[in-house]
CSV table of C-alpha atoms in Angstrom, one decimal:
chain,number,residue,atom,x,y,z
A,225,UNK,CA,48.4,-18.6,60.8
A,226,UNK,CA,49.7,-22.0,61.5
A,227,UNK,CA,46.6,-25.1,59.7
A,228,UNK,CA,46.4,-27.9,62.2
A,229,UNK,CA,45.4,-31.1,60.0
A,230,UNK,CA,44.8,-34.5,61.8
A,231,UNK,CA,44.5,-37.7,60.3
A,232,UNK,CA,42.7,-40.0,60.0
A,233,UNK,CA,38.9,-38.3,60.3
A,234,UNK,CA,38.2,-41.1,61.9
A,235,UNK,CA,39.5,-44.0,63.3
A,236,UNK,CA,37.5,-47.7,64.1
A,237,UNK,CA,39.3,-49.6,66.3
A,238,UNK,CA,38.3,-52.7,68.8
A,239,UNK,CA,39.7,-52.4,72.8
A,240,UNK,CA,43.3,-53.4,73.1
A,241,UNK,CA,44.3,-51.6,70.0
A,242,UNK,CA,46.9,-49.4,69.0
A,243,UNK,CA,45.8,-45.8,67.7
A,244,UNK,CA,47.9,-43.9,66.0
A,245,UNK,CA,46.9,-40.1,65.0
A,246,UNK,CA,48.7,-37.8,63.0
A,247,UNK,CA,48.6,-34.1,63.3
A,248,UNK,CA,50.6,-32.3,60.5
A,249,UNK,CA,51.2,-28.6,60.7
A,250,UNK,CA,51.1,-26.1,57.8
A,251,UNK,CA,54.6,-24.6,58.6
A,252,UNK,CA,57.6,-25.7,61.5
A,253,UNK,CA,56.4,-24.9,64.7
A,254,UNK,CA,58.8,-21.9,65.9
A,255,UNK,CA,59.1,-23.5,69.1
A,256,UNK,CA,59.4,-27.3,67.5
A,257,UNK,CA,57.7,-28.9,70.5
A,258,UNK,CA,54.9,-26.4,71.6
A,259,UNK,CA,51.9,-28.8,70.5
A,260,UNK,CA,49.6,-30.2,72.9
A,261,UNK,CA,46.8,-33.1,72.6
A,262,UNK,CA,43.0,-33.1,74.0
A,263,UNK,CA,40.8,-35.4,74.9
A,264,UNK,CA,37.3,-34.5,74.3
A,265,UNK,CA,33.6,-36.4,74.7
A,266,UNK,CA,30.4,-34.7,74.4
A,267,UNK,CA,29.3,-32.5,77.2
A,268,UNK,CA,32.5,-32.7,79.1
A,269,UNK,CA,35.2,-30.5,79.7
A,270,UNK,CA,38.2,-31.1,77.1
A,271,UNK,CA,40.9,-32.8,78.7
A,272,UNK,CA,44.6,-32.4,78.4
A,273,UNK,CA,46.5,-35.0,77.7
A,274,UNK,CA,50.3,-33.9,76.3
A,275,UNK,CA,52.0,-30.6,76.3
A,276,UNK,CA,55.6,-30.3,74.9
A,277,UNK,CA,54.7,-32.9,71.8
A,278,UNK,CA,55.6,-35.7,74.2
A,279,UNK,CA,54.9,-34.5,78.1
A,280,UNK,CA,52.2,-36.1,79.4
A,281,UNK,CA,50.0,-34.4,81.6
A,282,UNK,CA,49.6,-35.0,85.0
A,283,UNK,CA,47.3,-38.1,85.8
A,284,UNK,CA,47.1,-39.2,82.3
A,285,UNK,CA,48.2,-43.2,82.0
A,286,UNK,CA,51.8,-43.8,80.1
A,287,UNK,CA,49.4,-45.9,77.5
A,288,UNK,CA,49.2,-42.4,75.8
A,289,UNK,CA,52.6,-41.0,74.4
A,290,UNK,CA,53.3,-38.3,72.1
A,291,UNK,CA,56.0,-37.7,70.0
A,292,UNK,CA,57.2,-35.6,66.8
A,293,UNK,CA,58.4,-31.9,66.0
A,294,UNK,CA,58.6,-29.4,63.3
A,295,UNK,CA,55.5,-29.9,61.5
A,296,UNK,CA,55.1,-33.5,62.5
A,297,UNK,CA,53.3,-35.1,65.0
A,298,UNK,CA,51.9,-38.2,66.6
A,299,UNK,CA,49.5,-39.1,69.7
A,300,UNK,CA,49.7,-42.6,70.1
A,301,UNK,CA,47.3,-44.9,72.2
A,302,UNK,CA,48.6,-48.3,73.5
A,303,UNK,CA,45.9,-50.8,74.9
A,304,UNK,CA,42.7,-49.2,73.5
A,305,UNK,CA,40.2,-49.1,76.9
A,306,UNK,CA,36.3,-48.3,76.3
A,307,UNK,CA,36.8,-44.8,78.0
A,308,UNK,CA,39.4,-44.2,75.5
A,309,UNK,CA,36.9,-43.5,72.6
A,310,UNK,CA,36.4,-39.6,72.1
A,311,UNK,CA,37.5,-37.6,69.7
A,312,UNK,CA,41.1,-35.9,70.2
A,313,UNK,CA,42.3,-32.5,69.0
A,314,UNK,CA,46.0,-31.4,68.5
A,315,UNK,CA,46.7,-27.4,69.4
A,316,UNK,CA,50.1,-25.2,68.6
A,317,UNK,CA,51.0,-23.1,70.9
A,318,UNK,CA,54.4,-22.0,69.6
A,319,UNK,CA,52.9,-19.0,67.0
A,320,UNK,CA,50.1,-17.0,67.7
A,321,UNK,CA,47.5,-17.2,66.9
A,322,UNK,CA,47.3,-20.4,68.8
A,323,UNK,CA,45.5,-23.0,66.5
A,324,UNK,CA,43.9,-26.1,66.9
A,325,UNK,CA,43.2,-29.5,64.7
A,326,UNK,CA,40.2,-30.0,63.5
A,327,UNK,CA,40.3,-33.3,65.6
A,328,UNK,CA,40.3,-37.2,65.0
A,329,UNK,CA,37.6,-39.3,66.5
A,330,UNK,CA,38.4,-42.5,67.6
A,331,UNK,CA,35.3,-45.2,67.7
A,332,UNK,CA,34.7,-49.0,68.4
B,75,UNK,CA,40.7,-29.6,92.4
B,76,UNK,CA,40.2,-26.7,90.1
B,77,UNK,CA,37.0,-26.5,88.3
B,78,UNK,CA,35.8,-23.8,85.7
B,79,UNK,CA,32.0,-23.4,84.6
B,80,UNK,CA,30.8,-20.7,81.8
B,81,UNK,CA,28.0,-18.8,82.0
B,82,UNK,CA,25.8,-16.6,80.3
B,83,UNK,CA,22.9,-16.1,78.1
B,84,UNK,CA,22.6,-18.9,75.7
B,85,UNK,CA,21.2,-16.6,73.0
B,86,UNK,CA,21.9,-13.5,71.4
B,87,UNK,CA,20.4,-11.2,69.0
B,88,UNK,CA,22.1,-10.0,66.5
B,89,UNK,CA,24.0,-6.9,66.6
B,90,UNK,CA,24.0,-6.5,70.2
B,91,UNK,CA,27.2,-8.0,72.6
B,92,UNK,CA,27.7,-11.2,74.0
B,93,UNK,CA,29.0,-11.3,77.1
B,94,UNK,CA,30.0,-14.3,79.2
B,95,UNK,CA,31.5,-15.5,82.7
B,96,UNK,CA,34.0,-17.8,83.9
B,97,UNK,CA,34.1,-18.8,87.5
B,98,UNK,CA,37.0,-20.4,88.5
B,99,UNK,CA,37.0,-22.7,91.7
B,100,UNK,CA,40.2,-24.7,93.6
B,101,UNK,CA,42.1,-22.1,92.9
B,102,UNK,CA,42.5,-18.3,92.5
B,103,UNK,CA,42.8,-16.6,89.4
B,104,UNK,CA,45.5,-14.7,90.8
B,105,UNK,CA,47.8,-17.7,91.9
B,106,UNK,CA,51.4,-18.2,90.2
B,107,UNK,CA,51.6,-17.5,86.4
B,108,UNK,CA,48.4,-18.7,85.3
B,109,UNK,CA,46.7,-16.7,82.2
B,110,UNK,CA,43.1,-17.5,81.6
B,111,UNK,CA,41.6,-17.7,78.3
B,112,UNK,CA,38.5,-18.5,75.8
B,113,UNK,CA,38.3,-20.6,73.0
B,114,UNK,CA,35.0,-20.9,70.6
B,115,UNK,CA,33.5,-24.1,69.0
B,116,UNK,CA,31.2,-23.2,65.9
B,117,UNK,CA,28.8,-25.8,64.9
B,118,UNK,CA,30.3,-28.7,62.9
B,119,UNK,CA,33.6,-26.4,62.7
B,120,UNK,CA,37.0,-26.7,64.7
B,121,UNK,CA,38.0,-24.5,67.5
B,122,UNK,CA,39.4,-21.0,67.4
B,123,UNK,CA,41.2,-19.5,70.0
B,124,UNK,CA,39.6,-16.1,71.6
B,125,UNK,CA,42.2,-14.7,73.2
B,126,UNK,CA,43.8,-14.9,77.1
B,127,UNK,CA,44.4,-13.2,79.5
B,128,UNK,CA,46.7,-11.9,82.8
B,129,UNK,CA,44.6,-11.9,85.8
B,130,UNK,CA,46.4,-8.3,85.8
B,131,UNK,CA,44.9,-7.6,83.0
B,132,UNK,CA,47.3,-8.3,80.2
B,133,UNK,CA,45.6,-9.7,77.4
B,134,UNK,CA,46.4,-11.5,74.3
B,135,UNK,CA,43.7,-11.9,71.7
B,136,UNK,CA,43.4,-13.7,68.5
B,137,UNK,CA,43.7,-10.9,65.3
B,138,UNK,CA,40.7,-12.7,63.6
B,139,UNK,CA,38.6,-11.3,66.2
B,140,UNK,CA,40.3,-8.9,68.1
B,141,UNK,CA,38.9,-5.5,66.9
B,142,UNK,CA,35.9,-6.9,68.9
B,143,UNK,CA,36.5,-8.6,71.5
B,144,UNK,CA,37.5,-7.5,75.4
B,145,UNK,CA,38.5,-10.0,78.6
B,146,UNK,CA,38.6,-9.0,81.8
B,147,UNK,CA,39.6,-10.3,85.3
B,148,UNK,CA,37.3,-10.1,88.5
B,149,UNK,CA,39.5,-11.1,91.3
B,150,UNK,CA,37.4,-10.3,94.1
B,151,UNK,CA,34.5,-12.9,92.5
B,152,UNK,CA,37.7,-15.2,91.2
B,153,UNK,CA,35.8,-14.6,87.5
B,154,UNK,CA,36.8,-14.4,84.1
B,155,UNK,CA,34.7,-12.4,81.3
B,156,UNK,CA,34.2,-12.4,77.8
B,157,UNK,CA,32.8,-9.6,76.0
B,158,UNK,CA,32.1,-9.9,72.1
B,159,UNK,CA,30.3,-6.6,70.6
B,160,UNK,CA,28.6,-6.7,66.9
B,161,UNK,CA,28.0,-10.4,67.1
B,162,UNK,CA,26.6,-12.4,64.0
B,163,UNK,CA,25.3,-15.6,63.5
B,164,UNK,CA,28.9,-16.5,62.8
B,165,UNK,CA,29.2,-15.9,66.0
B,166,UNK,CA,27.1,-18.8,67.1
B,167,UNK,CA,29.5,-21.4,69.1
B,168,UNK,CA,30.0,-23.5,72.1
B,169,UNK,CA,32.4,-21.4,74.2
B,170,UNK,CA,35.1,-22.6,76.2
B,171,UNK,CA,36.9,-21.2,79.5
B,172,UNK,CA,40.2,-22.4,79.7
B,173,UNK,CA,43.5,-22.2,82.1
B,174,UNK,CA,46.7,-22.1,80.8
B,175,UNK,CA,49.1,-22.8,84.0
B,176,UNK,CA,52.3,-20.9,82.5
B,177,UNK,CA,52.6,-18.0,80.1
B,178,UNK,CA,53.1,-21.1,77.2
B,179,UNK,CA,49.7,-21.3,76.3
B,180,UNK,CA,48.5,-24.7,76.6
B,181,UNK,CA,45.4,-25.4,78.7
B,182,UNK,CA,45.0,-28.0,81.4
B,183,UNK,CA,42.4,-27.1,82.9
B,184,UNK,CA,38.5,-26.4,80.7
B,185,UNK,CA,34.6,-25.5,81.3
B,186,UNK,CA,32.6,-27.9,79.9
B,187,UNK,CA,31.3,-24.7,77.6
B,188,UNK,CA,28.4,-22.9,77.0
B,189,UNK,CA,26.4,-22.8,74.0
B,190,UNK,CA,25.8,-19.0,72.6
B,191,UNK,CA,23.0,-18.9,69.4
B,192,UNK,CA,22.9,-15.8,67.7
B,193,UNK,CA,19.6,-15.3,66.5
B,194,UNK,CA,16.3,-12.9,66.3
């Protein structure tokens, strides 16, 4: 099966900062573009935020973008707002089983 | 706007099956070429994939688990289930309820899970 690793662990960063997380895959993706990101915060429902490595899904701001293929690939944050700290998660979707990242968590 | 909540019994003993629900609202499970599907949180680990389904009953399940696992549509209560057999403490996760909206399996839509212990 396809490893999902993100990096960093963990990232500090202050409001109005750029974050920048990396999610590397073990092996190309078969389908190069079939990863997705998550937001997710305790006791809520994960919440998609890019499918396609760089659609954005719908409602989500153009601060977040996505971008990469093959066995690399970025979420990026633009303009760091409170709400924005959570812990994201990168999934394949291109090989089954589907896999997920074992996640970045982004703090103040 | 769809919403999807888990249920089920929040503990388990050992040995016996788990079984949970997901009931879908805003939309039915039936509409366009939505698939349906559970992912698993263990404690302090990442999250593993279960397996989705077609509410027609197609399903798709992950190999790591799929010798015990069975999902099945309800289409007259709009529900999802989830049934594990021979569960372990390994078993032990927060479990998700998911939608993937075409047969590329991404989700966009999530419960906000359930936790399951598997314990005497």
């Amino acid at each position: 099966e396809i490893v999902l690793t993100q990096s960093p662990g963990t990232l500090s960063l202050s409001p109005g900062e750029r974050a920048t997380l990396s999610c590397r895959a073990s092996q190309s993706l078969s389908s190069s573009y079939y990863l997705a990101w998550y937001q997710h915060k305790p006791g809520q429902a994960p919440r998609l935020l890019i499918y396609g490595a760089s659609d954005r899904a719908a409602g989500i701001p153009d601060r977040f973008s996505g971008s990469g293929s093959g066995t690399d690939f970025t979420l990026t944050i633009d303009r760091l707002e409170p709400d924005d700290f959570a812990v994201y998660f990168c999934q394949q979707y291109g090989d089954s089983p589907l896999t997920f990242g074992g996640g970045t968590k982004v703090e103040i | 706007q769809l919403q999807v909540q888990e249920s089920g019994p929040g503990l388990v003993k050992p040995s016996e099956p788990l079984s949970l629900t997901c009931t879908v609202s805003g939309d039915s499970i039936t509409s366009g070429s939505k698939y349906w599907g559970w992912i698993r949180q263990p404690p302090g680990k990442g999250l593993e994939w279960i397996g989705n389904m077609y509410y027609s009953g197609a399903t798709y399940y992950n190999p790591s688990i799929k010798s015990r696992v069975t999902m099945s549509a309800d289409t007259s209560k709009n529900q999802i289930s989830l049934k594990l057999i021979s569960v372990t403490a390994a078993d032990t996760a927060v479990y998700y309820c998911a939608r993937s909206p075409t047969s590329k399996y991404y989700f966009d839509y999530w419960g906000r899970g359930i936790l399951v212990i598997v314990s005497s």
